[in-house]
Amino acid sequence: MVHDHEDPEDGDIVASPPKIPVPEEVADAIRTLIRWAGDDPGREGLLDTPQRVARAWKEYCAGYEEDPAHHLSRVFEEVGGYDDIVLLNGIPFQSHCEHHMAPITGKASIAYLPKDRVVGISKLARVLHGFARRLQVQERLTAQVADCIWERLQPQGVAVVIEATHGCMTARGVRTPGVGMVTSRMMGVFRDDERSRQEVLKLMGY
Ligand SMILES: [Zn+2]
């Protein structure tokens, strides 16, 4: 689902979703962008570029085709008395900033303290990628991953820390390569209990 709509019951007019362009319209737009950049889209090396860019953007934004929460629908309630932190540390991911459509490249550490449900560990990475493969801001990505796990697994705590560099900072504007931005969201015991928070941050290497 790409676009959020107002609930029709609260009286607002529901706009119809913008129509999906046909591939030739996308190619035209990319040729325009190439001309805007100062090059000639008719030049040999650029002839197939519009189609390639169009396909690439479908991949970069594949998250729109899925509901990331779906990855957490298969839970295991038999946890064998395990009541400690589950952590997937330093998951590499790629996203694109919604302000410049420039790459965001980073690593996420995702932890939760189960109550009675656990999931296959790879599912946490799938949730991350489902939200990352969209036009994003890092703060929202962090919150969406944490909220999704919180709602689906109803654990005692969730901690998400994301560290990323933004192409729009490193390649343009202030041009500061190597500067990472860190965002975090702590929920449940990781928010309310200082010792639990310190413990999970230490496990993550912070
Ligand atoms: Zn940006």
PDB file of C-alpha atoms and ligand atoms in Angstrom:
ATOM      1  CA  MET A   1       0.000   0.000   0.000  1.00  0.00           C
ATOM      2  CA  VAL A   2       1.560   3.240  -1.109  1.00  0.00           C
ATOM      3  CA  HIS A   3      -0.731   5.975   0.040  1.00  0.00           C
ATOM      4  CA  ASP A   4      -2.499   6.566   3.279  1.00  0.00           C
ATOM      5  CA  HIS A   5      -6.046   7.692   3.071  1.00  0.00           C
ATOM      6  CA  GLU A   6      -8.167   9.478   5.546  1.00  0.00           C
ATOM      7  CA  ASP A   7     -10.765   7.303   7.132  1.00  0.00           C
ATOM      8  CA  PRO A   8     -13.892   7.942   5.032  1.00  0.00           C
ATOM      9  CA  GLU A   9     -15.990   7.849   8.180  1.00  0.00           C
ATOM     10  CA  ASP A  10     -14.587  11.081   9.513  1.00  0.00           C
ATOM     11  CA  GLY A  11     -16.193  12.981   6.681  1.00  0.00           C
ATOM     12  CA  ASP A  12     -13.110  13.806   4.622  1.00  0.00           C
ATOM     13  CA  ILE A  13     -13.108  13.409   0.895  1.00  0.00           C
ATOM     14  CA  VAL A  14     -11.002  10.395  -0.048  1.00  0.00           C
ATOM     15  CA  ALA A  15      -8.654  11.302  -2.887  1.00  0.00           C
ATOM     16  CA  SER A  16      -8.127   8.656  -5.515  1.00  0.00           C
ATOM     17  CA  PRO A  17      -4.547   7.343  -5.518  1.00  0.00           C
ATOM     18  CA  PRO A  18      -2.201   8.936  -8.071  1.00  0.00           C
ATOM     19  CA  LYS A  19      -2.090   6.810 -11.185  1.00  0.00           C
ATOM     20  CA  ILE A  20       0.919   4.548 -11.609  1.00  0.00           C
ATOM     21  CA  PRO A  21       2.933   5.811 -14.603  1.00  0.00           C
ATOM     22  CA  VAL A  22       3.623   3.542 -17.546  1.00  0.00           C
ATOM     23  CA  PRO A  23       7.308   2.616 -18.094  1.00  0.00           C
ATOM     24  CA  GLU A  24       7.673   5.002 -21.051  1.00  0.00           C
ATOM     25  CA  GLU A  25       6.595   7.966 -18.889  1.00  0.00           C
ATOM     26  CA  VAL A  26       9.228   6.989 -16.304  1.00  0.00           C
ATOM     27  CA  ALA A  27      11.911   6.752 -19.020  1.00  0.00           C
ATOM     28  CA  ASP A  28      10.918  10.212 -20.293  1.00  0.00           C
ATOM     29  CA  ALA A  29      11.209  11.648 -16.819  1.00  0.00           C
ATOM     30  CA  ILE A  30      14.693  10.180 -16.407  1.00  0.00           C
ATOM     31  CA  ARG A  31      15.761  11.560 -19.802  1.00  0.00           C
ATOM     32  CA  THR A  32      14.567  14.964 -18.574  1.00  0.00           C
ATOM     33  CA  LEU A  33      16.636  14.526 -15.405  1.00  0.00           C
ATOM     34  CA  ILE A  34      19.716  13.640 -17.475  1.00  0.00           C
ATOM     35  CA  ARG A  35      19.233  16.822 -19.507  1.00  0.00           C
ATOM     36  CA  TRP A  36      18.728  18.752 -16.260  1.00  0.00           C
ATOM     37  CA  ALA A  37      22.053  17.358 -15.011  1.00  0.00           C
ATOM     38  CA  GLY A  38      23.697  18.684 -18.145  1.00  0.00           C
ATOM     39  CA  ASP A  39      24.168  15.580 -20.288  1.00  0.00           C
ATOM     40  CA  ASP A  40      22.658  14.242 -23.483  1.00  0.00           C
ATOM     41  CA  PRO A  41      20.242  11.309 -23.023  1.00  0.00           C
ATOM     42  CA  GLY A  42      20.852  10.435 -26.699  1.00  0.00           C
ATOM     43  CA  ARG A  43      24.536   9.749 -26.050  1.00  0.00           C
ATOM     44  CA  GLU A  44      25.410   6.046 -26.509  1.00  0.00           C
ATOM     45  CA  GLY A  45      26.388   5.341 -22.894  1.00  0.00           C
ATOM     46  CA  LEU A  46      23.088   6.756 -21.648  1.00  0.00           C
ATOM     47  CA  LEU A  47      20.698   5.121 -24.114  1.00  0.00           C
ATOM     48  CA  ASP A  48      19.584   2.299 -21.816  1.00  0.00           C
ATOM     49  CA  THR A  49      19.987   4.276 -18.619  1.00  0.00           C
ATOM     50  CA  PRO A  50      16.341   5.377 -18.264  1.00  0.00           C
ATOM     51  CA  GLN A  51      15.111   1.755 -18.303  1.00  0.00           C
ATOM     52  CA  ARG A  52      17.859   0.695 -15.886  1.00  0.00           C
ATOM     53  CA  VAL A  53      17.079   3.531 -13.492  1.00  0.00           C
ATOM     54  CA  ALA A  54      13.376   2.711 -13.625  1.00  0.00           C
ATOM     55  CA  ARG A  55      14.046  -0.937 -12.741  1.00  0.00           C
ATOM     56  CA  ALA A  56      16.512   0.053 -10.017  1.00  0.00           C
ATOM     57  CA  TRP A  57      13.956   2.327  -8.349  1.00  0.00           C
ATOM     58  CA  LYS A  58      11.412  -0.486  -8.240  1.00  0.00           C
ATOM     59  CA  GLU A  59      14.019  -2.447  -6.270  1.00  0.00           C
ATOM     60  CA  TYR A  60      15.032   0.453  -4.010  1.00  0.00           C
ATOM     61  CA  CYS A  61      11.381   0.963  -3.153  1.00  0.00           C
ATOM     62  CA  ALA A  62      10.217  -2.669  -3.067  1.00  0.00           C
ATOM     63  CA  GLY A  63       9.003  -2.071   0.486  1.00  0.00           C
ATOM     64  CA  TYR A  64       5.866  -0.403  -0.845  1.00  0.00           C
ATOM     65  CA  GLU A  65       4.791  -3.785  -2.183  1.00  0.00           C
ATOM     66  CA  GLU A  66       4.688  -5.382   1.247  1.00  0.00           C
ATOM     67  CA  ASP A  67       3.365  -5.025   4.759  1.00  0.00           C
ATOM     68  CA  PRO A  68       6.463  -5.504   6.952  1.00  0.00           C
ATOM     69  CA  ALA A  69       4.315  -6.557   9.913  1.00  0.00           C
ATOM     70  CA  HIS A  70       3.422  -9.650   7.934  1.00  0.00           C
ATOM     71  CA  HIS A  71       6.923 -11.036   8.626  1.00  0.00           C
ATOM     72  CA  LEU A  72       6.026 -11.216  12.310  1.00  0.00           C
ATOM     73  CA  SER A  73       2.783 -13.115  11.848  1.00  0.00           C
ATOM     74  CA  ARG A  74       4.394 -16.494  12.540  1.00  0.00           C
ATOM     75  CA  VAL A  75       5.391 -16.464  16.195  1.00  0.00           C
ATOM     76  CA  PHE A  76       6.624 -19.220  18.463  1.00  0.00           C
ATOM     77  CA  GLU A  77       5.084 -19.302  21.891  1.00  0.00           C
ATOM     78  CA  GLU A  78       7.227 -22.197  23.123  1.00  0.00           C
ATOM     79  CA  VAL A  79      10.278 -20.271  24.300  1.00  0.00           C
ATOM     80  CA  GLY A  80      11.607 -22.877  26.744  1.00  0.00           C
ATOM     81  CA  GLY A  81      11.767 -20.457  29.628  1.00  0.00           C
ATOM     82  CA  TYR A  82      14.016 -18.058  27.699  1.00  0.00           C
ATOM     83  CA  ASP A  83      13.531 -14.651  29.222  1.00  0.00           C
ATOM     84  CA  ASP A  84      16.538 -12.671  28.100  1.00  0.00           C
ATOM     85  CA  ILE A  85      17.297 -10.172  25.356  1.00  0.00           C
ATOM     86  CA  VAL A  86      17.116 -11.277  21.717  1.00  0.00           C
ATOM     87  CA  LEU A  87      19.384  -9.080  19.595  1.00  0.00           C
ATOM     88  CA  LEU A  88      20.153  -8.891  15.909  1.00  0.00           C
ATOM     89  CA  ASN A  89      23.187  -6.650  15.774  1.00  0.00           C
ATOM     90  CA  GLY A  90      24.530  -4.429  13.005  1.00  0.00           C
ATOM     91  CA  ILE A  91      22.178  -5.386  10.168  1.00  0.00           C
ATOM     92  CA  PRO A  92      23.338  -3.535   7.036  1.00  0.00           C
ATOM     93  CA  PHE A  93      20.584  -1.787   5.132  1.00  0.00           C
ATOM     94  CA  GLN A  94      20.035   0.701   2.351  1.00  0.00           C
ATOM     95  CA  SER A  95      17.271   3.241   2.105  1.00  0.00           C
ATOM     96  CA  HIS A  96      16.634   6.554   0.323  1.00  0.00           C
ATOM     97  CA  CYS A  97      15.903   9.894   1.918  1.00  0.00           C
ATOM     98  CA  GLU A  98      12.569  11.383   1.033  1.00  0.00           C
ATOM     99  CA  HIS A  99      13.996  14.892   0.741  1.00  0.00           C
ATOM    100  CA  HIS A 100      16.600  14.247  -1.962  1.00  0.00           C
ATOM    101  CA  MET A 101      15.990  10.618  -2.974  1.00  0.00           C
ATOM    102  CA  ALA A 102      19.669  10.146  -2.075  1.00  0.00           C
ATOM    103  CA  PRO A 103      20.944   6.874  -0.559  1.00  0.00           C
ATOM    104  CA  ILE A 104      20.930   6.290   3.176  1.00  0.00           C
ATOM    105  CA  THR A 105      23.439   3.558   4.039  1.00  0.00           C
ATOM    106  CA  GLY A 106      23.668   2.172   7.503  1.00  0.00           C
ATOM    107  CA  LYS A 107      23.400  -0.511  10.121  1.00  0.00           C
ATOM    108  CA  ALA A 108      20.555  -1.258  12.475  1.00  0.00           C
ATOM    109  CA  SER A 109      20.603  -3.093  15.765  1.00  0.00           C
ATOM    110  CA  ILE A 110      17.256  -4.494  16.804  1.00  0.00           C
ATOM    111  CA  ALA A 111      16.543  -6.058  20.183  1.00  0.00           C
ATOM    112  CA  TYR A 112      13.536  -7.177  22.125  1.00  0.00           C
ATOM    113  CA  LEU A 113      12.887  -8.779  25.481  1.00  0.00           C
ATOM    114  CA  PRO A 114      10.218 -11.422  24.847  1.00  0.00           C
ATOM    115  CA  LYS A 115       7.236 -11.948  27.076  1.00  0.00           C
ATOM    116  CA  ASP A 116       5.724 -15.073  25.557  1.00  0.00           C
ATOM    117  CA  ARG A 117       6.393 -14.792  21.823  1.00  0.00           C
ATOM    118  CA  VAL A 118       9.519 -15.004  19.732  1.00  0.00           C
ATOM    119  CA  VAL A 119      10.050 -14.966  15.969  1.00  0.00           C
ATOM    120  CA  GLY A 120      12.677 -16.406  13.686  1.00  0.00           C
ATOM    121  CA  ILE A 121      15.606 -14.008  14.033  1.00  0.00           C
ATOM    122  CA  SER A 122      15.858 -13.272  10.304  1.00  0.00           C
ATOM    123  CA  LYS A 123      12.347 -11.819  10.455  1.00  0.00           C
ATOM    124  CA  LEU A 124      13.640  -8.777  12.327  1.00  0.00           C
ATOM    125  CA  ALA A 125      15.886  -7.994   9.353  1.00  0.00           C
ATOM    126  CA  ARG A 126      12.950  -8.461   6.985  1.00  0.00           C
ATOM    127  CA  VAL A 127      10.905  -5.946   8.948  1.00  0.00           C
ATOM    128  CA  LEU A 128      13.805  -3.486   8.716  1.00  0.00           C
ATOM    129  CA  HIS A 129      14.174  -3.934   4.950  1.00  0.00           C
ATOM    130  CA  GLY A 130      10.412  -3.684   4.398  1.00  0.00           C
ATOM    131  CA  PHE A 131      10.427  -0.193   5.906  1.00  0.00           C
ATOM    132  CA  ALA A 132      13.878   0.800   4.574  1.00  0.00           C
ATOM    133  CA  ARG A 133      13.003   0.091   0.941  1.00  0.00           C
ATOM    134  CA  ARG A 134      10.844   3.175   0.736  1.00  0.00           C
ATOM    135  CA  LEU A 135      11.443   6.912   0.682  1.00  0.00           C
ATOM    136  CA  GLN A 136      12.312   7.569   4.292  1.00  0.00           C
ATOM    137  CA  VAL A 137      13.689   9.746   7.007  1.00  0.00           C
ATOM    138  CA  GLN A 138      15.897   7.915   9.485  1.00  0.00           C
ATOM    139  CA  GLU A 139      13.835   8.941  12.498  1.00  0.00           C
ATOM    140  CA  ARG A 140      10.653   7.480  11.037  1.00  0.00           C
ATOM    141  CA  LEU A 141      12.397   4.300   9.910  1.00  0.00           C
ATOM    142  CA  THR A 142      13.636   3.772  13.474  1.00  0.00           C
ATOM    143  CA  ALA A 143      10.182   4.357  14.937  1.00  0.00           C
ATOM    144  CA  GLN A 144       8.388   2.166  12.393  1.00  0.00           C
ATOM    145  CA  VAL A 145      10.653  -0.832  13.032  1.00  0.00           C
ATOM    146  CA  ALA A 146      10.306  -0.495  16.807  1.00  0.00           C
ATOM    147  CA  ASP A 147       6.531   0.065  16.742  1.00  0.00           C
ATOM    148  CA  CYS A 148       5.980  -2.887  14.427  1.00  0.00           C
ATOM    149  CA  ILE A 149       7.817  -5.274  16.763  1.00  0.00           C
ATOM    150  CA  TRP A 150       6.146  -3.768  19.821  1.00  0.00           C
ATOM    151  CA  GLU A 151       2.660  -4.251  18.388  1.00  0.00           C
ATOM    152  CA  ARG A 152       3.144  -7.687  16.887  1.00  0.00           C
ATOM    153  CA  LEU A 153       5.225  -9.429  19.560  1.00  0.00           C
ATOM    154  CA  GLN A 154       3.937  -7.540  22.600  1.00  0.00           C
ATOM    155  CA  PRO A 155       7.309  -8.001  24.288  1.00  0.00           C
ATOM    156  CA  GLN A 156       8.535  -6.518  27.561  1.00  0.00           C
ATOM    157  CA  GLY A 157      10.796  -4.159  25.674  1.00  0.00           C
ATOM    158  CA  VAL A 158      12.044  -3.138  22.235  1.00  0.00           C
ATOM    159  CA  ALA A 159      15.261  -1.291  21.409  1.00  0.00           C
ATOM    160  CA  VAL A 160      16.211  -0.126  17.924  1.00  0.00           C
ATOM    161  CA  VAL A 161      19.390   1.820  17.192  1.00  0.00           C
ATOM    162  CA  ILE A 162      20.178   2.923  13.651  1.00  0.00           C
ATOM    163  CA  GLU A 163      23.431   4.466  12.523  1.00  0.00           C
ATOM    164  CA  ALA A 164      23.584   5.723   8.946  1.00  0.00           C
ATOM    165  CA  THR A 165      25.255   8.080   6.527  1.00  0.00           C
ATOM    166  CA  HIS A 166      23.138  10.154   4.189  1.00  0.00           C
ATOM    167  CA  GLY A 167      24.107  10.662   0.570  1.00  0.00           C
ATOM    168  CA  CYS A 168      22.477  14.070   0.646  1.00  0.00           C
ATOM    169  CA  MET A 169      25.027  15.117   3.292  1.00  0.00           C
ATOM    170  CA  THR A 170      28.104  13.331   1.990  1.00  0.00           C
ATOM    171  CA  ALA A 171      27.746  14.098  -1.743  1.00  0.00           C
ATOM    172  CA  ARG A 172      26.066  17.494  -1.754  1.00  0.00           C
ATOM    173  CA  GLY A 173      25.190  20.374   0.554  1.00  0.00           C
ATOM    174  CA  VAL A 174      27.636  20.478   3.458  1.00  0.00           C
ATOM    175  CA  ARG A 175      29.684  17.561   1.961  1.00  0.00           C
ATOM    176  CA  THR A 176      30.745  15.878   5.147  1.00  0.00           C
ATOM    177  CA  PRO A 177      31.695  12.286   4.311  1.00  0.00           C
ATOM    178  CA  GLY A 178      32.002   9.831   7.152  1.00  0.00           C
ATOM    179  CA  VAL A 179      29.591  11.576   9.484  1.00  0.00           C
ATOM    180  CA  GLY A 180      27.011   9.129  10.784  1.00  0.00           C
ATOM    181  CA  MET A 181      23.641   9.933  12.229  1.00  0.00           C
ATOM    182  CA  VAL A 182      22.379   7.850  15.138  1.00  0.00           C
ATOM    183  CA  THR A 183      18.733   7.433  16.040  1.00  0.00           C
ATOM    184  CA  SER A 184      17.188   5.178  18.646  1.00  0.00           C
ATOM    185  CA  ARG A 185      13.830   4.156  19.975  1.00  0.00           C
ATOM    186  CA  MET A 186      13.458   2.457  23.331  1.00  0.00           C
ATOM    187  CA  MET A 187      10.159   0.989  24.443  1.00  0.00           C
ATOM    188  CA  GLY A 188       8.903  -0.856  27.519  1.00  0.00           C
ATOM    189  CA  VAL A 189      11.643  -1.872  29.983  1.00  0.00           C
ATOM    190  CA  PHE A 190      14.349  -0.408  27.753  1.00  0.00           C
ATOM    191  CA  ARG A 191      12.715   2.979  28.108  1.00  0.00           C
ATOM    192  CA  ASP A 192      11.619   2.766  31.738  1.00  0.00           C
ATOM    193  CA  ASP A 193      14.472   0.877  33.354  1.00  0.00           C
ATOM    194  CA  GLU A 194      17.934   2.428  33.196  1.00  0.00           C
ATOM    195  CA  ARG A 195      19.739  -0.872  33.882  1.00  0.00           C
ATOM    196  CA  SER A 196      17.907  -2.710  31.100  1.00  0.00           C
ATOM    197  CA  ARG A 197      18.664   0.128  28.705  1.00  0.00           C
ATOM    198  CA  GLN A 198      22.359   0.102  29.606  1.00  0.00           C
ATOM    199  CA  GLU A 199      22.425  -3.670  29.204  1.00  0.00           C
ATOM    200  CA  VAL A 200      20.952  -3.659  25.706  1.00  0.00           C
ATOM    201  CA  LEU A 201      23.113  -0.740  24.556  1.00  0.00           C
ATOM    202  CA  LYS A 202      26.197  -2.566  25.826  1.00  0.00           C
ATOM    203  CA  LEU A 203      25.206  -5.711  23.924  1.00  0.00           C
ATOM    204  CA  MET A 204      24.838  -3.549  20.810  1.00  0.00           C
ATOM    205  CA  GLY A 205      28.334  -2.213  21.341  1.00  0.00           C
ATOM    206  CA  TYR A 206      27.409   1.319  22.462  1.00  0.00           C
TER     207      TYR A 206
HETATM  208 ZN    ZN B   1      18.224  14.040   2.065  1.00  0.00          ZN
END
